[in-house]
């Protein structure tokens, strides 16, 4: 419980740290380009930059809180127009609240342009300065939202890797891969029909999110009813994350057993295979780019997952990964050795362990 609280506090600090830093940098550029000394936002008009830094800090806090609330509300909003209106409201409300709080913190913000009475506050809401602040919120806020959405679509952290060109040239890394897909998916599709089956997958992949976040996994890709997760070796080994993520997901599905029975008349069951090894990582594609993994480790993990039905197992793990877990003193889960198995398309055998 304490670990969850600490992790949540750390994530909150990181979130607001990024948002506030972005607003401070954005305000600096906005002021720097106001070259006319009589301009309200001109950098030369400030004898002390403390006002601008404090304003940007407060703007980041206000916008970050409202944006966080809006992301929660968006879960219950399906209409696209309402989502756009919600995004616009974030920027407008943030601009109004910034001026309002600057007014109440007049002892900290010392500047003749800021209101020192309630009537001045009302007048400021009708002034050119307020519209400049509003435009500032719309530009910066919209850019942050766009980057947030792109990062979400590509996978957390992938956008930054693209921008930095980290994998423009192939790099070798030692990674863990987990392949997991829906058991008896063909019969489920026949039973539910295409529309309801797609809804089922949407719900399942939504419910895996807490387990992924908790165990710091990276989503490599979704393929049909299959999801592929990956970790850097040291990150995936820590606290058995590469295995614990599967059990956390199963716990989440069990908690929502009533929902799945009511909506679909079944409780989804997943099976998974996990393996570790060296792979090459490279940015591929011109018309549509993505970061891809190439190597025997990812192919082996896929083939291990394909043997789950043969061994009546929900979770199979390679002997190589078990050795790594034991070597780092993290492995404390029951396992059944299945011996050396010749995987399809491979010349050498692979040791397998059945976890459940």
Short mmCIF file of C-alpha atoms in Angstrom, two decimals:
data_model
loop_
_atom_site.label_atom_id
_atom_site.label_comp_id
_atom_site.label_asym_id
_atom_site.label_seq_id
_atom_site.Cartn_x
_atom_site.Cartn_y
_atom_site.Cartn_z
CA UNK A 1 0.00 0.00 0.00
CA UNK A 2 2.82 2.37 0.92
CA UNK A 3 4.58 1.63 -2.39
CA UNK A 4 1.40 2.55 -4.29
CA UNK A 5 1.10 5.85 -2.40
CA UNK A 6 4.78 6.70 -2.99
CA UNK A 7 4.50 5.78 -6.69
CA UNK A 8 1.39 7.94 -7.06
CA UNK A 9 3.06 10.89 -5.36
CA UNK A 10 6.16 10.52 -7.58
CA UNK A 11 4.03 10.33 -10.74
CA UNK A 12 2.10 13.45 -9.67
CA UNK A 13 5.31 15.38 -9.02
CA UNK A 14 6.74 14.32 -12.40
CA UNK A 15 3.48 15.22 -14.17
CA UNK A 16 3.29 18.75 -12.72
CA UNK A 17 7.05 19.22 -13.08
CA UNK A 18 6.82 18.61 -16.84
CA UNK A 19 3.73 20.80 -17.23
CA UNK A 20 5.14 23.71 -15.22
CA UNK A 21 8.51 23.60 -17.00
CA UNK A 22 6.70 23.66 -20.37
CA UNK A 23 4.70 26.75 -19.36
CA UNK A 24 7.78 28.57 -18.07
CA UNK A 25 9.69 27.92 -21.32
CA UNK A 26 6.64 28.90 -23.40
CA UNK A 27 6.17 32.18 -21.54
CA UNK A 28 9.86 33.00 -21.90
CA UNK A 29 9.66 32.56 -25.70
CA UNK A 30 6.43 34.57 -25.82
CA UNK A 31 8.05 37.46 -23.97
CA UNK A 32 11.33 37.22 -25.88
CA UNK A 33 9.57 37.76 -29.21
CA UNK A 34 7.76 40.89 -27.96
CA UNK A 35 10.45 43.31 -29.16
CA UNK A 36 8.44 46.53 -28.69
CA UNK A 37 9.19 47.98 -25.28
CA UNK A 38 5.66 49.32 -24.82
CA UNK A 39 4.13 45.87 -25.38
CA UNK A 40 2.36 44.49 -22.30
CA UNK A 41 4.23 41.21 -22.50
CA UNK A 42 7.59 42.57 -23.57
CA UNK A 43 10.53 41.05 -21.75
CA UNK A 44 12.16 44.49 -21.54
CA UNK A 45 9.12 45.76 -19.63
CA UNK A 46 9.94 43.56 -16.65
CA UNK A 47 12.51 44.88 -14.24
CA UNK A 48 12.27 41.54 -12.44
CA UNK A 49 11.58 38.19 -14.13
CA UNK A 50 10.18 36.76 -10.90
CA UNK A 51 6.69 37.86 -11.94
CA UNK A 52 6.87 35.99 -15.23
CA UNK A 53 8.29 32.81 -13.66
CA UNK A 54 5.70 32.84 -10.88
CA UNK A 55 2.95 33.50 -13.43
CA UNK A 56 4.09 30.58 -15.57
CA UNK A 57 4.37 28.36 -12.47
CA UNK A 58 0.84 29.25 -11.44
CA UNK A 59 -0.41 28.81 -15.04
CA UNK A 60 1.14 25.33 -15.17
CA UNK A 61 -0.43 24.33 -11.84
CA UNK A 62 -3.89 25.62 -12.79
CA UNK A 63 -3.83 24.20 -16.31
CA UNK A 64 -2.38 20.88 -15.11
CA UNK A 65 -5.13 20.39 -12.52
CA UNK A 66 -7.96 21.29 -14.91
CA UNK A 67 -6.43 19.15 -17.68
CA UNK A 68 -6.19 16.18 -15.29
CA UNK A 69 -9.86 16.58 -14.36
CA UNK A 70 -10.84 16.90 -18.03
CA UNK A 71 -9.00 13.65 -18.88
CA UNK A 72 -11.11 11.89 -16.25
CA UNK A 73 -14.34 13.42 -17.60
CA UNK A 74 -13.42 12.42 -21.16
CA UNK A 75 -13.72 8.76 -20.17
CA UNK A 76 -17.48 9.31 -19.96
CA UNK A 77 -17.77 11.47 -23.10
CA UNK A 78 -18.11 9.69 -26.44
CA UNK A 79 -19.24 12.52 -28.73
CA UNK A 80 -16.32 14.11 -30.60
CA UNK A 81 -17.80 17.65 -30.50
CA UNK A 82 -18.16 17.48 -26.71
CA UNK A 83 -14.51 16.42 -26.40
CA UNK A 84 -13.43 19.48 -28.45
CA UNK A 85 -15.59 21.77 -26.29
CA UNK A 86 -14.07 20.20 -23.18
CA UNK A 87 -10.55 20.91 -24.49
CA UNK A 88 -11.46 24.53 -25.26
CA UNK A 89 -12.96 24.91 -21.79
CA UNK A 90 -9.67 23.81 -20.20
CA UNK A 91 -7.80 26.75 -21.77
CA UNK A 92 -10.52 29.37 -21.20
CA UNK A 93 -11.10 28.40 -17.56
CA UNK A 94 -7.34 28.29 -16.92
CA UNK A 95 -6.88 31.84 -18.27
CA UNK A 96 -9.69 33.23 -16.10
CA UNK A 97 -8.40 31.44 -13.00
CA UNK A 98 -4.82 32.63 -13.56
CA UNK A 99 -5.88 36.29 -13.49
CA UNK A 100 -8.15 35.61 -10.52
CA UNK A 101 -5.36 34.02 -8.46
CA UNK A 102 -2.84 36.69 -9.44
CA UNK A 103 -5.36 39.21 -8.08
CA UNK A 104 -5.59 37.33 -4.75
CA UNK A 105 -1.81 36.94 -4.59
CA UNK A 106 -1.13 40.64 -5.14
CA UNK A 107 1.48 40.70 -2.39
CA UNK A 108 3.63 38.27 -4.40
CA UNK A 109 3.02 39.62 -7.92
CA UNK A 110 4.25 43.20 -8.03
CA UNK A 111 3.34 44.69 -11.41
CA UNK A 112 1.26 47.71 -12.36
CA UNK A 113 -0.56 45.77 -15.12
CA UNK A 114 -2.09 43.32 -12.64
CA UNK A 115 -5.26 44.30 -10.75
CA UNK A 116 -5.10 45.70 -7.24
CA UNK A 117 -8.86 46.04 -6.75
CA UNK A 118 -11.93 44.02 -7.73
CA UNK A 119 -13.02 46.64 -10.28
CA UNK A 120 -9.57 46.51 -11.88
CA UNK A 121 -9.96 42.73 -12.01
CA UNK A 122 -13.23 43.07 -13.95
CA UNK A 123 -11.66 45.64 -16.27
CA UNK A 124 -8.68 43.37 -16.88
CA UNK A 125 -10.98 40.58 -18.11
CA UNK A 126 -12.04 42.99 -20.89
CA UNK A 127 -8.55 44.24 -21.72
CA UNK A 128 -6.01 43.45 -24.43
CA UNK A 129 -3.73 41.83 -21.85
CA UNK A 130 -6.36 39.23 -20.96
CA UNK A 131 -6.88 38.32 -24.63
CA UNK A 132 -3.10 37.97 -24.98
CA UNK A 133 -3.08 35.62 -21.97
CA UNK A 134 -6.04 33.71 -23.42
CA UNK A 135 -4.23 33.31 -26.76
CA UNK A 136 -1.15 32.15 -24.83
CA UNK A 137 -3.21 29.46 -23.09
CA UNK A 138 -4.78 28.31 -26.33
CA UNK A 139 -1.46 28.01 -28.16
CA UNK A 140 0.53 26.32 -25.40
CA UNK A 141 -2.37 24.26 -24.04
CA UNK A 142 -3.32 22.97 -27.49
CA UNK A 143 0.30 22.03 -28.28
CA UNK A 144 0.61 20.12 -24.99
CA UNK A 145 -2.65 18.28 -25.69
CA UNK A 146 -1.51 17.38 -29.22
CA UNK A 147 1.80 16.01 -27.96
CA UNK A 148 -0.04 14.19 -25.16
CA UNK A 149 -2.38 12.49 -27.65
CA UNK A 150 0.45 11.59 -30.05
CA UNK A 151 2.48 10.13 -27.18
CA UNK A 152 -0.57 8.15 -26.07
CA UNK A 153 -1.16 6.76 -29.58
CA UNK A 154 2.48 5.82 -30.14
CA UNK A 155 3.06 4.53 -26.61
CA UNK A 156 4.43 6.39 -23.62
CA UNK A 157 7.93 7.70 -24.30
CA UNK A 158 8.01 6.67 -27.97
CA UNK A 159 7.39 10.20 -29.28
CA UNK A 160 10.44 11.52 -27.45
CA UNK A 161 12.56 8.72 -28.92
CA UNK A 162 11.32 9.66 -32.40
CA UNK A 163 12.09 13.35 -31.88
CA UNK A 164 15.58 12.60 -30.53
CA UNK A 165 16.24 10.10 -33.34
CA UNK A 166 17.35 7.57 -30.75
CA UNK A 167 16.74 4.56 -32.99
CA UNK A 168 17.40 6.16 -36.37
CA UNK A 169 20.38 3.81 -36.48
CA UNK A 170 19.69 0.26 -35.20
CA UNK A 171 20.70 -0.35 -31.59
CA UNK A 172 21.08 -3.59 -29.68
CA UNK A 173 19.27 -3.99 -26.35
CA UNK A 174 18.53 -6.86 -24.01
CA UNK A 175 14.78 -6.98 -23.49
CA UNK A 176 11.92 -9.04 -22.14
CA UNK A 177 8.87 -9.70 -24.30
CA UNK A 178 5.45 -10.90 -23.20
CA UNK A 179 2.97 -12.08 -25.84
CA UNK A 180 -0.59 -12.37 -24.55
CA UNK A 181 -3.78 -13.13 -26.41
CA UNK A 182 -7.39 -14.08 -25.76
CA UNK A 183 -7.98 -17.80 -25.29
CA UNK A 184 -10.71 -19.38 -27.46
CA UNK A 185 -10.99 -16.15 -29.43
CA UNK A 186 -12.50 -17.84 -32.51
CA UNK A 187 -15.38 -19.34 -30.53
CA UNK A 188 -15.92 -16.01 -28.74
CA UNK A 189 -16.12 -14.20 -32.09
CA UNK A 190 -18.67 -16.70 -33.40
CA UNK A 191 -20.69 -16.52 -30.22
CA UNK A 192 -20.75 -12.72 -29.88
CA UNK A 193 -20.60 -11.50 -33.47
CA UNK A 194 -18.10 -8.98 -34.85
CA UNK A 195 -19.43 -5.86 -33.14
CA UNK A 196 -19.74 -7.27 -29.63
CA UNK A 197 -16.46 -9.16 -29.99
CA UNK A 198 -14.69 -5.89 -30.83
CA UNK A 199 -16.28 -4.28 -27.77
CA UNK A 200 -15.00 -7.19 -25.68
CA UNK A 201 -11.43 -6.61 -26.89
CA UNK A 202 -11.77 -2.89 -26.21
CA UNK A 203 -12.83 -3.59 -22.64
CA UNK A 204 -10.07 -6.16 -22.08
CA UNK A 205 -7.30 -3.91 -23.39
CA UNK A 206 -8.72 -1.04 -21.33
CA UNK A 207 -8.64 -3.19 -18.18
CA UNK A 208 -5.02 -4.19 -18.74
CA UNK A 209 -3.90 -0.55 -18.40
CA UNK A 210 -3.60 -0.51 -14.58
CA UNK A 211 -1.43 -3.65 -14.66
CA UNK A 212 0.80 -2.16 -17.37
CA UNK A 213 1.20 1.11 -15.49
CA UNK A 214 1.91 -0.62 -12.17
CA UNK A 215 4.55 -2.90 -13.68
CA UNK A 216 6.08 -0.18 -15.89
CA UNK A 217 5.64 -2.16 -19.11
CA UNK A 218 5.80 -0.67 -22.59
CA UNK A 219 3.13 -1.64 -25.10
CA UNK A 220 4.89 -2.69 -28.28
CA UNK A 221 1.78 -3.38 -30.34
CA UNK A 222 -1.76 -4.71 -30.50
CA UNK A 223 -2.37 -7.37 -33.15
CA UNK A 224 -5.98 -8.53 -33.35
CA UNK A 225 -6.74 -10.10 -29.97
CA UNK A 226 -3.07 -10.07 -28.94
CA UNK A 227 -1.03 -7.50 -27.02
CA UNK A 228 2.77 -7.47 -26.90
CA UNK A 229 4.50 -5.94 -23.88
CA UNK A 230 8.20 -5.27 -23.45
CA UNK A 231 10.68 -4.08 -20.82
CA UNK A 232 14.36 -3.39 -20.70
CA UNK A 233 15.85 -6.43 -18.98
CA UNK A 234 16.63 -4.79 -15.64
CA UNK A 235 13.23 -3.07 -15.46
CA UNK A 236 11.26 -6.20 -16.27
CA UNK A 237 13.16 -8.37 -13.79
CA UNK A 238 12.60 -6.02 -10.86
CA UNK A 239 9.88 -7.35 -8.54
CA UNK A 240 8.97 -10.01 -11.15
CA UNK A 241 7.23 -7.28 -13.20
CA UNK A 242 7.37 -9.29 -16.43
CA UNK A 243 5.33 -12.06 -14.75
CA UNK A 244 3.39 -10.04 -12.18
CA UNK A 245 1.75 -7.98 -14.93
CA UNK A 246 -0.15 -11.10 -16.07
CA UNK A 247 -1.49 -11.86 -12.57
CA UNK A 248 -2.45 -8.22 -12.00
CA UNK A 249 -4.41 -8.28 -15.26
CA UNK A 250 -6.16 -11.51 -14.26
CA UNK A 251 -7.08 -9.92 -10.91
CA UNK A 252 -8.59 -6.95 -12.74
CA UNK A 253 -10.69 -9.24 -14.94
CA UNK A 254 -11.87 -11.18 -11.89
CA UNK A 255 -12.95 -7.94 -10.19
CA UNK A 256 -15.09 -7.15 -13.24
CA UNK A 257 -16.49 -10.67 -13.53
CA UNK A 258 -20.07 -9.46 -13.02
CA UNK A 259 -19.68 -6.84 -15.76
CA UNK A 260 -18.32 -9.29 -18.34
CA UNK A 261 -21.01 -11.86 -17.54
CA UNK A 262 -23.74 -9.24 -17.91
CA UNK A 263 -22.39 -7.66 -21.11
CA UNK A 264 -20.96 -10.69 -22.94
CA UNK A 265 -22.10 -13.81 -21.07
CA UNK A 266 -18.50 -14.90 -20.45
CA UNK A 267 -15.35 -14.13 -18.51
CA UNK A 268 -12.36 -13.60 -20.84
CA UNK A 269 -9.32 -15.80 -20.26
CA UNK A 270 -5.88 -14.88 -21.60
CA UNK A 271 -2.73 -16.92 -22.17
CA UNK A 272 0.82 -15.60 -22.33
CA UNK A 273 4.40 -16.49 -23.16
CA UNK A 274 7.45 -14.63 -21.83
CA UNK A 275 11.08 -14.69 -22.97
CA UNK A 276 14.16 -12.48 -22.77
CA UNK A 277 17.13 -11.91 -25.04
CA UNK A 278 19.00 -9.49 -27.27
CA UNK A 279 17.15 -7.70 -30.06
CA UNK A 280 17.88 -4.91 -32.52
CA UNK A 281 15.71 -1.80 -32.26
CA UNK A 282 15.30 0.47 -35.26
CA UNK A 283 13.02 3.16 -36.62
CA UNK A 284 11.44 1.74 -39.78
CA UNK A 285 9.12 3.06 -42.48
CA UNK A 286 8.83 6.26 -44.50
CA UNK A 287 5.09 6.77 -45.08
CA UNK A 288 4.32 5.41 -41.60
CA UNK A 289 7.18 5.18 -39.14
CA UNK A 290 7.40 3.05 -36.04
CA UNK A 291 10.03 1.67 -33.70
CA UNK A 292 10.41 -2.03 -34.44
CA UNK A 293 12.17 -4.90 -32.68
CA UNK A 294 14.03 -7.54 -34.67
CA UNK A 295 15.63 -10.67 -33.36
CA UNK A 296 15.26 -14.21 -32.13
CA UNK A 297 14.01 -13.16 -28.66
CA UNK A 298 10.75 -11.71 -29.93
CA UNK A 299 10.10 -14.69 -32.23
CA UNK A 300 10.78 -17.11 -29.38
CA UNK A 301 8.38 -15.32 -27.04
CA UNK A 302 5.65 -15.54 -29.69
CA UNK A 303 6.20 -19.27 -30.20
CA UNK A 304 6.21 -19.93 -26.45
CA UNK A 305 2.84 -18.23 -26.16
CA UNK A 306 1.59 -20.44 -29.00
CA UNK A 307 2.29 -23.57 -26.88
CA UNK A 308 0.02 -22.58 -23.99
CA UNK A 309 -2.88 -24.68 -25.24
CA UNK A 310 -0.63 -27.72 -25.77
CA UNK A 311 0.50 -27.63 -22.14
CA UNK A 312 -2.90 -26.52 -20.79
CA UNK A 313 -1.23 -23.45 -19.40
CA UNK A 314 -2.13 -19.78 -19.07
CA UNK A 315 1.45 -18.59 -18.57
CA UNK A 316 4.66 -20.12 -19.95
CA UNK A 317 8.12 -18.70 -19.30
CA UNK A 318 11.42 -19.56 -20.94
CA UNK A 319 14.27 -21.10 -18.94
CA UNK A 320 16.54 -18.19 -19.94
CA UNK A 321 14.22 -15.71 -18.25
CA UNK A 322 13.81 -17.90 -15.16
CA UNK A 323 17.61 -17.97 -14.80
CA UNK A 324 17.77 -14.17 -15.01
CA UNK A 325 15.02 -13.81 -12.40
CA UNK A 326 16.76 -16.22 -10.02
CA UNK A 327 20.12 -14.56 -10.65
CA UNK A 328 18.68 -11.22 -9.52
CA UNK A 329 16.90 -12.86 -6.54
CA UNK A 330 13.43 -11.81 -7.65
CA UNK A 331 11.87 -15.13 -8.62
CA UNK A 332 9.60 -16.38 -5.83
CA UNK A 333 6.71 -17.85 -7.84
CA UNK A 334 5.81 -21.52 -8.14
CA UNK A 335 6.82 -23.04 -11.47
CA UNK A 336 6.70 -26.44 -13.12
CA UNK A 337 9.66 -27.34 -15.40
CA UNK A 338 8.49 -28.75 -18.73
CA UNK A 339 11.95 -29.65 -20.00
CA UNK A 340 13.62 -28.70 -23.28
CA UNK A 341 11.16 -28.09 -26.11
CA UNK A 342 11.89 -27.68 -29.80
CA UNK A 343 9.94 -24.62 -30.89
CA UNK A 344 8.56 -24.35 -34.40
CA UNK A 345 11.17 -23.01 -36.84
CA UNK A 346 14.10 -23.34 -34.42
CA UNK A 347 17.03 -25.77 -34.47
CA UNK A 348 17.92 -25.56 -30.79
CA UNK A 349 15.63 -26.52 -27.91
CA UNK A 350 14.27 -24.04 -25.37
CA UNK A 351 13.66 -24.83 -21.69
CA UNK A 352 10.10 -24.00 -20.62
CA UNK A 353 8.44 -23.47 -17.25
CA UNK A 354 4.71 -23.52 -16.53
CA UNK A 355 3.68 -20.85 -14.03
CA UNK A 356 -0.08 -21.38 -14.13
#
